[in-house]
PDB file of C-alpha atoms in Angstrom:
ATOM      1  CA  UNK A   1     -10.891   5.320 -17.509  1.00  0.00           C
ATOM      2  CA  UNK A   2     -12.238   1.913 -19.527  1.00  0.00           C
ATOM      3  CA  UNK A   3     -10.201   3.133 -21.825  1.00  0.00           C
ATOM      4  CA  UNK A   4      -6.881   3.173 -19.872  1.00  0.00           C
ATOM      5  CA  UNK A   5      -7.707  -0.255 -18.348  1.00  0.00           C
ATOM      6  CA  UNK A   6      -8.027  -1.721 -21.488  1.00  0.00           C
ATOM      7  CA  UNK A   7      -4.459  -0.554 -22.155  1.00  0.00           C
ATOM      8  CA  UNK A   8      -2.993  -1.344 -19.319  1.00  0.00           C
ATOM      9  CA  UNK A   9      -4.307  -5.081 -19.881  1.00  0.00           C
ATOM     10  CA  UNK A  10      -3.204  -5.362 -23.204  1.00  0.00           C
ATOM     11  CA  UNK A  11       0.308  -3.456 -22.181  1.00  0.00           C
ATOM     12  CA  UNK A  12       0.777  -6.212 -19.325  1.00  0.00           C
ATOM     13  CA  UNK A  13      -0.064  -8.989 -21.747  1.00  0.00           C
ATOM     14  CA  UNK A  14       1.919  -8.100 -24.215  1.00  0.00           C
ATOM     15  CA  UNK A  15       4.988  -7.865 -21.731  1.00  0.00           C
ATOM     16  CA  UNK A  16       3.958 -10.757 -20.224  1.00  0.00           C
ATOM     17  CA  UNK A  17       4.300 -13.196 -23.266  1.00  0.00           C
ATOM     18  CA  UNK A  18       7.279 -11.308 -24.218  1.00  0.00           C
ATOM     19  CA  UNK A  19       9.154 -13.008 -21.062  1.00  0.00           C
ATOM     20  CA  UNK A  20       7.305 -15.993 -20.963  1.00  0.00           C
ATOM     21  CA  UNK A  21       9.180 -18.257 -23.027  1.00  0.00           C
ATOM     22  CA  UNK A  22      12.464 -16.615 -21.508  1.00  0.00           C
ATOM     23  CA  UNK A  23      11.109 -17.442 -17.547  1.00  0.00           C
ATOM     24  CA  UNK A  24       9.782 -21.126 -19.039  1.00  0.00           C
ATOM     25  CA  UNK A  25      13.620 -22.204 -20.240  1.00  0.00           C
ATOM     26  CA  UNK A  26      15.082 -20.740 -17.081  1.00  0.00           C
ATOM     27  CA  UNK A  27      13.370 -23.217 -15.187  1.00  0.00           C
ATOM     28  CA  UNK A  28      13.498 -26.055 -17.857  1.00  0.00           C
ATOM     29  CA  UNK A  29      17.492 -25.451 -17.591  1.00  0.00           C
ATOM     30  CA  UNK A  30      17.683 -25.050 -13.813  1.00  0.00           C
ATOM     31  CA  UNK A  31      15.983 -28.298 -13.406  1.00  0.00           C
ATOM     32  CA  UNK A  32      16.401 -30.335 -16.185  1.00  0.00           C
ATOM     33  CA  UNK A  33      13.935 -33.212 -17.070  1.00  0.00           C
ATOM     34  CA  UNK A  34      14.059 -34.473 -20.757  1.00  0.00           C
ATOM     35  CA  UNK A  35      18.123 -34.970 -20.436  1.00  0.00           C
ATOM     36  CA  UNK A  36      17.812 -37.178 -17.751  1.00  0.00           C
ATOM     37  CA  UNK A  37      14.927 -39.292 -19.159  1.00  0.00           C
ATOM     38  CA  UNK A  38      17.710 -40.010 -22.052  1.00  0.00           C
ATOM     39  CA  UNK A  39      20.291 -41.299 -19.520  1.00  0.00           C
ATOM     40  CA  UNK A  40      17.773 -42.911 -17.495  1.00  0.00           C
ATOM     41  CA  UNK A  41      16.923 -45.131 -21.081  1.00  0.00           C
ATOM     42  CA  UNK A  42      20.941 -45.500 -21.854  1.00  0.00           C
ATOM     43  CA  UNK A  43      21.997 -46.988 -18.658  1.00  0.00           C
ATOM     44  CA  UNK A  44      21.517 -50.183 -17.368  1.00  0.00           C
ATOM     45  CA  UNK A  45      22.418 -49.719 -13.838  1.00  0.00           C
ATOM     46  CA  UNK A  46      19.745 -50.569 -11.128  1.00  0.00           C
ATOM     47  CA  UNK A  47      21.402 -48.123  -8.545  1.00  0.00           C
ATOM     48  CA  UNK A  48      22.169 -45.528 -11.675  1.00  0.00           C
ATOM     49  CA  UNK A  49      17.982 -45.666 -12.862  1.00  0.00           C
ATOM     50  CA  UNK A  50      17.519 -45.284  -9.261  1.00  0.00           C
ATOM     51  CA  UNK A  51      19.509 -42.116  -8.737  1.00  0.00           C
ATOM     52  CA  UNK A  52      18.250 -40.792 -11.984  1.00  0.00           C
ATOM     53  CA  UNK A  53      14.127 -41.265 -11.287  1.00  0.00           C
ATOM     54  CA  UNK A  54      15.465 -39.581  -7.881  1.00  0.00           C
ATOM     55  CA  UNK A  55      16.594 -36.530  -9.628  1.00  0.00           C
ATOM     56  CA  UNK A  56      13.893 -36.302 -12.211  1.00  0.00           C
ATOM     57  CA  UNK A  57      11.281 -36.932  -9.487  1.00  0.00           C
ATOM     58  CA  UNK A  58      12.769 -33.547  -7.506  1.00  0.00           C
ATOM     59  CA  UNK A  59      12.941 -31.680 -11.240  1.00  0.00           C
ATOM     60  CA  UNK A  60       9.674 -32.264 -11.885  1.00  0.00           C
ATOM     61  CA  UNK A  61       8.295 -30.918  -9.183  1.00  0.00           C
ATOM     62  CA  UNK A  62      10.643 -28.094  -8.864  1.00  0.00           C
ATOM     63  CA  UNK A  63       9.358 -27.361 -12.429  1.00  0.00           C
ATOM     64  CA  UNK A  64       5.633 -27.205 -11.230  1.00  0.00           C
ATOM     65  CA  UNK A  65       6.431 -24.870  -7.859  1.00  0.00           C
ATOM     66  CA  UNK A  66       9.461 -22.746 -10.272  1.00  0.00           C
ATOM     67  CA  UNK A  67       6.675 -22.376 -13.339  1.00  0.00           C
ATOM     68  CA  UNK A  68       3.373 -21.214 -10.648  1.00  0.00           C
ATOM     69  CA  UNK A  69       5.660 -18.929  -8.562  1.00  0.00           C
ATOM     70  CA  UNK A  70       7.406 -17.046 -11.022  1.00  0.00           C
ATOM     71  CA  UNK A  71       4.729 -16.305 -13.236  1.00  0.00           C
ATOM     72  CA  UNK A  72       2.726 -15.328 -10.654  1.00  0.00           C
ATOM     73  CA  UNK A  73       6.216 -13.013  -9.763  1.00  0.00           C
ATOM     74  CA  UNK A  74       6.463 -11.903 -13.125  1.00  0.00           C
ATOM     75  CA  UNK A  75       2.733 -10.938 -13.627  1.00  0.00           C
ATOM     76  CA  UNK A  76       2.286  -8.694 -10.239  1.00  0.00           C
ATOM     77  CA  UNK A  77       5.524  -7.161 -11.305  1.00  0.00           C
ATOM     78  CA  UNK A  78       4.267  -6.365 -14.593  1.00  0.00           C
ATOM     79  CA  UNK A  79       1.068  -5.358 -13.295  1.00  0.00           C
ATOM     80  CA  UNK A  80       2.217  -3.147 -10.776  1.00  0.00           C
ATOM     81  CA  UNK A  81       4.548  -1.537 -13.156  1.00  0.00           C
ATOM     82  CA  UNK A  82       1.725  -1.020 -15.937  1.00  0.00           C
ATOM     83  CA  UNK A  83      -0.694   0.434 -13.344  1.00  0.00           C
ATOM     84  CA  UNK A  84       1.684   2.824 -12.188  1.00  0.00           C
ATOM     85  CA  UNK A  85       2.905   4.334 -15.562  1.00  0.00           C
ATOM     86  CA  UNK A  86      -0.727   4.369 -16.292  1.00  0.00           C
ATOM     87  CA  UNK A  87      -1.743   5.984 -12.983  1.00  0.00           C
ATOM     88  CA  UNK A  88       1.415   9.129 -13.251  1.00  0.00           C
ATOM     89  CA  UNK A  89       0.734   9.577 -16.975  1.00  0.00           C
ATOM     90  CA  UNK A  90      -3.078   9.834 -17.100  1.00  0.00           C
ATOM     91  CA  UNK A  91      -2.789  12.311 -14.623  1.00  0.00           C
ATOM     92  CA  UNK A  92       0.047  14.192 -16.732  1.00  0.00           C
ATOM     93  CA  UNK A  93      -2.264  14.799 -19.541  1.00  0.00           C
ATOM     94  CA  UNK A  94      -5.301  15.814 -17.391  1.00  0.00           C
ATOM     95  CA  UNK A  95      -2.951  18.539 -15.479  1.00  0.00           C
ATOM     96  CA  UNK A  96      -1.785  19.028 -19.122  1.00  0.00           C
ATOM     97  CA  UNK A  97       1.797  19.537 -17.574  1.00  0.00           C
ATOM     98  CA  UNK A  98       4.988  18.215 -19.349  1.00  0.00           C
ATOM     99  CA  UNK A  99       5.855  14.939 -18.301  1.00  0.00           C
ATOM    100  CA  UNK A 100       8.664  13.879 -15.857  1.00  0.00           C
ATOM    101  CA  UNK A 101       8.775  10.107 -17.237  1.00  0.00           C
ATOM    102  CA  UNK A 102       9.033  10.586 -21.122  1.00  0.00           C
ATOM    103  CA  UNK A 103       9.554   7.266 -23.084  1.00  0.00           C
ATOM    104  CA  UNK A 104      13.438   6.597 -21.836  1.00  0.00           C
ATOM    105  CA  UNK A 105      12.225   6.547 -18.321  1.00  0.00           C
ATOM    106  CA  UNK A 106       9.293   4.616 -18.960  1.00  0.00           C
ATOM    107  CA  UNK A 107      11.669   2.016 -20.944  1.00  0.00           C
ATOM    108  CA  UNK A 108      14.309   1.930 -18.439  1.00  0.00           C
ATOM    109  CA  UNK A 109      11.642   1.439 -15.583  1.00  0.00           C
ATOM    110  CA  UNK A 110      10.375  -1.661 -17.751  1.00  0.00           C
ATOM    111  CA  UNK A 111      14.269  -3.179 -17.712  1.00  0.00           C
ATOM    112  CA  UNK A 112      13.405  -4.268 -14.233  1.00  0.00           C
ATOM    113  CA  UNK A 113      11.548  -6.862 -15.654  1.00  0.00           C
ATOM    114  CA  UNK A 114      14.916  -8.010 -17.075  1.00  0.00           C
ATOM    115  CA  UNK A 115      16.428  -7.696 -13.900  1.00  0.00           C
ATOM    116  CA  UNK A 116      14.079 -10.581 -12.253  1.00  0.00           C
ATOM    117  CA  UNK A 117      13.785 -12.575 -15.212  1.00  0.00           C
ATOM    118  CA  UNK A 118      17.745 -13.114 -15.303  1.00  0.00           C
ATOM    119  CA  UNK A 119      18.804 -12.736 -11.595  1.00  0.00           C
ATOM    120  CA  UNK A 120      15.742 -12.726  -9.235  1.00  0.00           C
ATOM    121  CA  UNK A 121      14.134 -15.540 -10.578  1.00  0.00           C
ATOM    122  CA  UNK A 122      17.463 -17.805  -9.963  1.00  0.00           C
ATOM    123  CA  UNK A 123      17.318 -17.247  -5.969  1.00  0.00           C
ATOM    124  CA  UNK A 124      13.726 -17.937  -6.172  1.00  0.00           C
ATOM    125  CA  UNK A 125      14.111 -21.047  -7.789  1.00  0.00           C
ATOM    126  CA  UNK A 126      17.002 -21.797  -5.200  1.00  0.00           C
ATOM    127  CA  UNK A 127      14.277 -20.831  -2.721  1.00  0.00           C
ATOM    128  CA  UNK A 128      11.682 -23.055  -4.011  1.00  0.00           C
ATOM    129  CA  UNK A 129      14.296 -26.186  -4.582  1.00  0.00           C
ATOM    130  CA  UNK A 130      15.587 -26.139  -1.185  1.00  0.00           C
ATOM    131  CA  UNK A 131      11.680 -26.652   0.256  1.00  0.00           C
ATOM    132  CA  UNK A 132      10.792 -29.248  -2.674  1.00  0.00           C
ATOM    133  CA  UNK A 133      13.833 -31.620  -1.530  1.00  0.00           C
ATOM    134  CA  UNK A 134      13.069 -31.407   2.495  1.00  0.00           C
ATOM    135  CA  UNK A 135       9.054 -32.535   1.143  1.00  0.00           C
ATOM    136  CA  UNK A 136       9.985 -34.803  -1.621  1.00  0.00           C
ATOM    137  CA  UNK A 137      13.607 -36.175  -1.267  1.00  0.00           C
ATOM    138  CA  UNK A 138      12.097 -38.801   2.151  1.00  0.00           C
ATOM    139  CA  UNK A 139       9.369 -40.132  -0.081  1.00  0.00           C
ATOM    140  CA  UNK A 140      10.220 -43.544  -1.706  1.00  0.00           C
ATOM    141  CA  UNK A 141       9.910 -44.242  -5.492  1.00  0.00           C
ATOM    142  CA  UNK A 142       8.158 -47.207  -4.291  1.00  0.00           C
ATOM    143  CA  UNK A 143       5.663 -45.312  -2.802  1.00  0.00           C
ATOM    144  CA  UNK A 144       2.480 -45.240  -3.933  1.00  0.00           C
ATOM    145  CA  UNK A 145      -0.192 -42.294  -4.323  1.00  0.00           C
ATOM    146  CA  UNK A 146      -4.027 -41.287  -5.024  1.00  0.00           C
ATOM    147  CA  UNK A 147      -4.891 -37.985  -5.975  1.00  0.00           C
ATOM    148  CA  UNK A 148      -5.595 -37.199  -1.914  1.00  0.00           C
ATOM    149  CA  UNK A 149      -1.658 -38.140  -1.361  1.00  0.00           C
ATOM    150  CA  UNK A 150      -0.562 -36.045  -3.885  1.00  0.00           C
ATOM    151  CA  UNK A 151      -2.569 -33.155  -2.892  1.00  0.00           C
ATOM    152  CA  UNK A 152      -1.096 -32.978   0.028  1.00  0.00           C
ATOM    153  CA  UNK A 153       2.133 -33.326  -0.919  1.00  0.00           C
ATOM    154  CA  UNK A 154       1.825 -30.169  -3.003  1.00  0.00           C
ATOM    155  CA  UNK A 155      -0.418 -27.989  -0.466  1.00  0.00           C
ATOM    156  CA  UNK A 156       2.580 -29.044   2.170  1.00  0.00           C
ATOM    157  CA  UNK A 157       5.821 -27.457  -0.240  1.00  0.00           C
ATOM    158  CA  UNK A 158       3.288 -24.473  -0.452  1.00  0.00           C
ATOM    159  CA  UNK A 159       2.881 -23.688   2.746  1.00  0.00           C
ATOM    160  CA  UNK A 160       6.644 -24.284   4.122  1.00  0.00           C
ATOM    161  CA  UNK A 161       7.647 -22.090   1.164  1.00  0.00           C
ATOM    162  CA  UNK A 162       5.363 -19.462   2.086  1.00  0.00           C
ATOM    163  CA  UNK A 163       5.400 -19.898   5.870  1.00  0.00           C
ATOM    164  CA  UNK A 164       9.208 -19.588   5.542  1.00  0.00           C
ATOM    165  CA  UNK A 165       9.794 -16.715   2.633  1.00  0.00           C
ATOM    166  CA  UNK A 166       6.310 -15.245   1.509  1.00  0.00           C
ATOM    167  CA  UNK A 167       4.531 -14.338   5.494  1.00  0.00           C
ATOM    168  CA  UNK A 168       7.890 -13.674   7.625  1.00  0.00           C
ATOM    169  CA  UNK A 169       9.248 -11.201   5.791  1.00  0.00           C
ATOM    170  CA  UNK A 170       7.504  -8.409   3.787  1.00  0.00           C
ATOM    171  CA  UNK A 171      10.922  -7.492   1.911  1.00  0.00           C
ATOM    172  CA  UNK A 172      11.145 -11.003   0.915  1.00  0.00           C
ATOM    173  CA  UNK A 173       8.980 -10.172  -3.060  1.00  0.00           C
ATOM    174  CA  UNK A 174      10.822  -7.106  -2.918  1.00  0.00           C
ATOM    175  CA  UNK A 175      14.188  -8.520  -3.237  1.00  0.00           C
ATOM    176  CA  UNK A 176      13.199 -11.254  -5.446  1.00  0.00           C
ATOM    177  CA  UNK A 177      11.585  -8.713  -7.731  1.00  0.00           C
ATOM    178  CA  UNK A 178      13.814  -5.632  -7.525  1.00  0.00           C
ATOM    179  CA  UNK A 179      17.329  -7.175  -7.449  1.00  0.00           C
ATOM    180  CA  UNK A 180      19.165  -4.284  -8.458  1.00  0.00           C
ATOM    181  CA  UNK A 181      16.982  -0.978  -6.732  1.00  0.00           C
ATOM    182  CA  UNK A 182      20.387   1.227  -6.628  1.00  0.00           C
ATOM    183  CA  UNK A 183      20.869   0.440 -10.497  1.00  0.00           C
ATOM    184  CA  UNK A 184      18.060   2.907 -11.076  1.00  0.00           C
ATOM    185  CA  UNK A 185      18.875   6.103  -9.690  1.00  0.00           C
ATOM    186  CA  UNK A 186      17.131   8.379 -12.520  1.00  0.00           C
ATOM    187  CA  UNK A 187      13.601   6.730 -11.930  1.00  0.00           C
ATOM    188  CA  UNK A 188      14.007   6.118  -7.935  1.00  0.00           C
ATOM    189  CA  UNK A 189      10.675   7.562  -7.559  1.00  0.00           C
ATOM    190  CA  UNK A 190       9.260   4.974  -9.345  1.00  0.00           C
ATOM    191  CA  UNK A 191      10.995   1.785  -7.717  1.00  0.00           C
ATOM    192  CA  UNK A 192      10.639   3.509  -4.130  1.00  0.00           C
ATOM    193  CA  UNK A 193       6.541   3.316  -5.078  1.00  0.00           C
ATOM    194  CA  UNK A 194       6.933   0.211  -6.591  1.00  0.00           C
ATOM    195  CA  UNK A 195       8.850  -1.264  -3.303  1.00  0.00           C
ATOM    196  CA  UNK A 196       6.432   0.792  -1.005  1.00  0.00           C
ATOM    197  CA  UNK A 197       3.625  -1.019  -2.499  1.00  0.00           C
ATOM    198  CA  UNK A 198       5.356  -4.833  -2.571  1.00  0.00           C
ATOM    199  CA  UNK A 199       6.723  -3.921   1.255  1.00  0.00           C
ATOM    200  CA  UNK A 200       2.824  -2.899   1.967  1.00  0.00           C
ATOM    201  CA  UNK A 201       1.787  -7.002   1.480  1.00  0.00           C
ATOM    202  CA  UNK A 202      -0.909  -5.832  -1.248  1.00  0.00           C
ATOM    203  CA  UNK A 203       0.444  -9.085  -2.857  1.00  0.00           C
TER     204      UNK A 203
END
């Protein structure tokens, strides 16, 4: 069994970094910073730097809640997946029976990875945006904060996000993470215990 776990880990870091880079520009291009930080230097426009340090102060912190929320997305949903392949094909080989989910099925179940990573993760970040501009968009530029200030600032997007999405509704992951469940007719065994376990609040 040691020896399964230390598959599993390796299997869910390996598909983990594979999509990392791909989740990490998502949110870079959904919420640009480093463009704006050019205009900002090119105009010379008090109301333009204004609007600008406006839009890069919402960006940036859409970048923070975008990056910790779908990673931590992409990693149960990796996780879960792992575990379960794990789980259906040790016992397989201990009943010594032929296998229902031979490599096509296990590589199609993996695709719904894909499937958050290019269409779940943009209505979380839509999600996460709306929440960040109803916490950050009344705060002044001229404001001023300590480490206390900011604290709260962050623990306060958290829990409205959460509050609103995460603890009201139990299908909430599941949609986010499973955007297309009738694509996958083949393997529906697999996404109905994938869903039954999101839909259960283990995460």
């Amino acid at each position: 069994m040691s020896y399964n776990f230390d598959v599993s880990q390796r299997t869910s870091v390996t598909l983990a970094d594979k999509f990392f880079d791909k989740v990490k520009d998502t949110i870079s291009q959904r919420f640009p910073t480093e463009a704006l930080k050019v205009q900002l230097s090119e105009t010379n426009s008090p109301e333009e730097k204004v609007a600008i340090w406006e839009e890069i102060k919402l960006n940036a912190f859409c970048q923070c809640f975008g990056l910790v929320y779908s990673f931590g997305f992409l990693w149960s949903l990796i996780k879960t997946q792992v575990s379960l392949l794990a789980g259906i094909l040790y016992r397989e080989s201990s009943e010594e029976s032929s296998s229902n989910f031979g490599k096509d099925k296990q590589e199609q179940y993996l695709l719904v990875i894909e499937d958050f990573v290019s269409e779940g993760i943009n209505r979380l970040l839509t999600d996460i945006s709306e929440v960040v501009v109803e916490n950050i968009q009344p705060l002044a530029l001229s404001d001023s904060f300590n480490v206390s200030g900011m604290k709260s600032i962050f623990v306060g997007i958290k829990e409205r996000f959460e509050f609103r999405h995460l603890f009201t509704s139990s299908q909430y992951f599941t949609s986010i993470i499973l955007p297309k469940q009738l694509r996958y007719i083949e393997i529906q065994v697999l996404i109905d215990e994938t869903k039954n376990i999101f839909d259960g609040n283990v995460y």
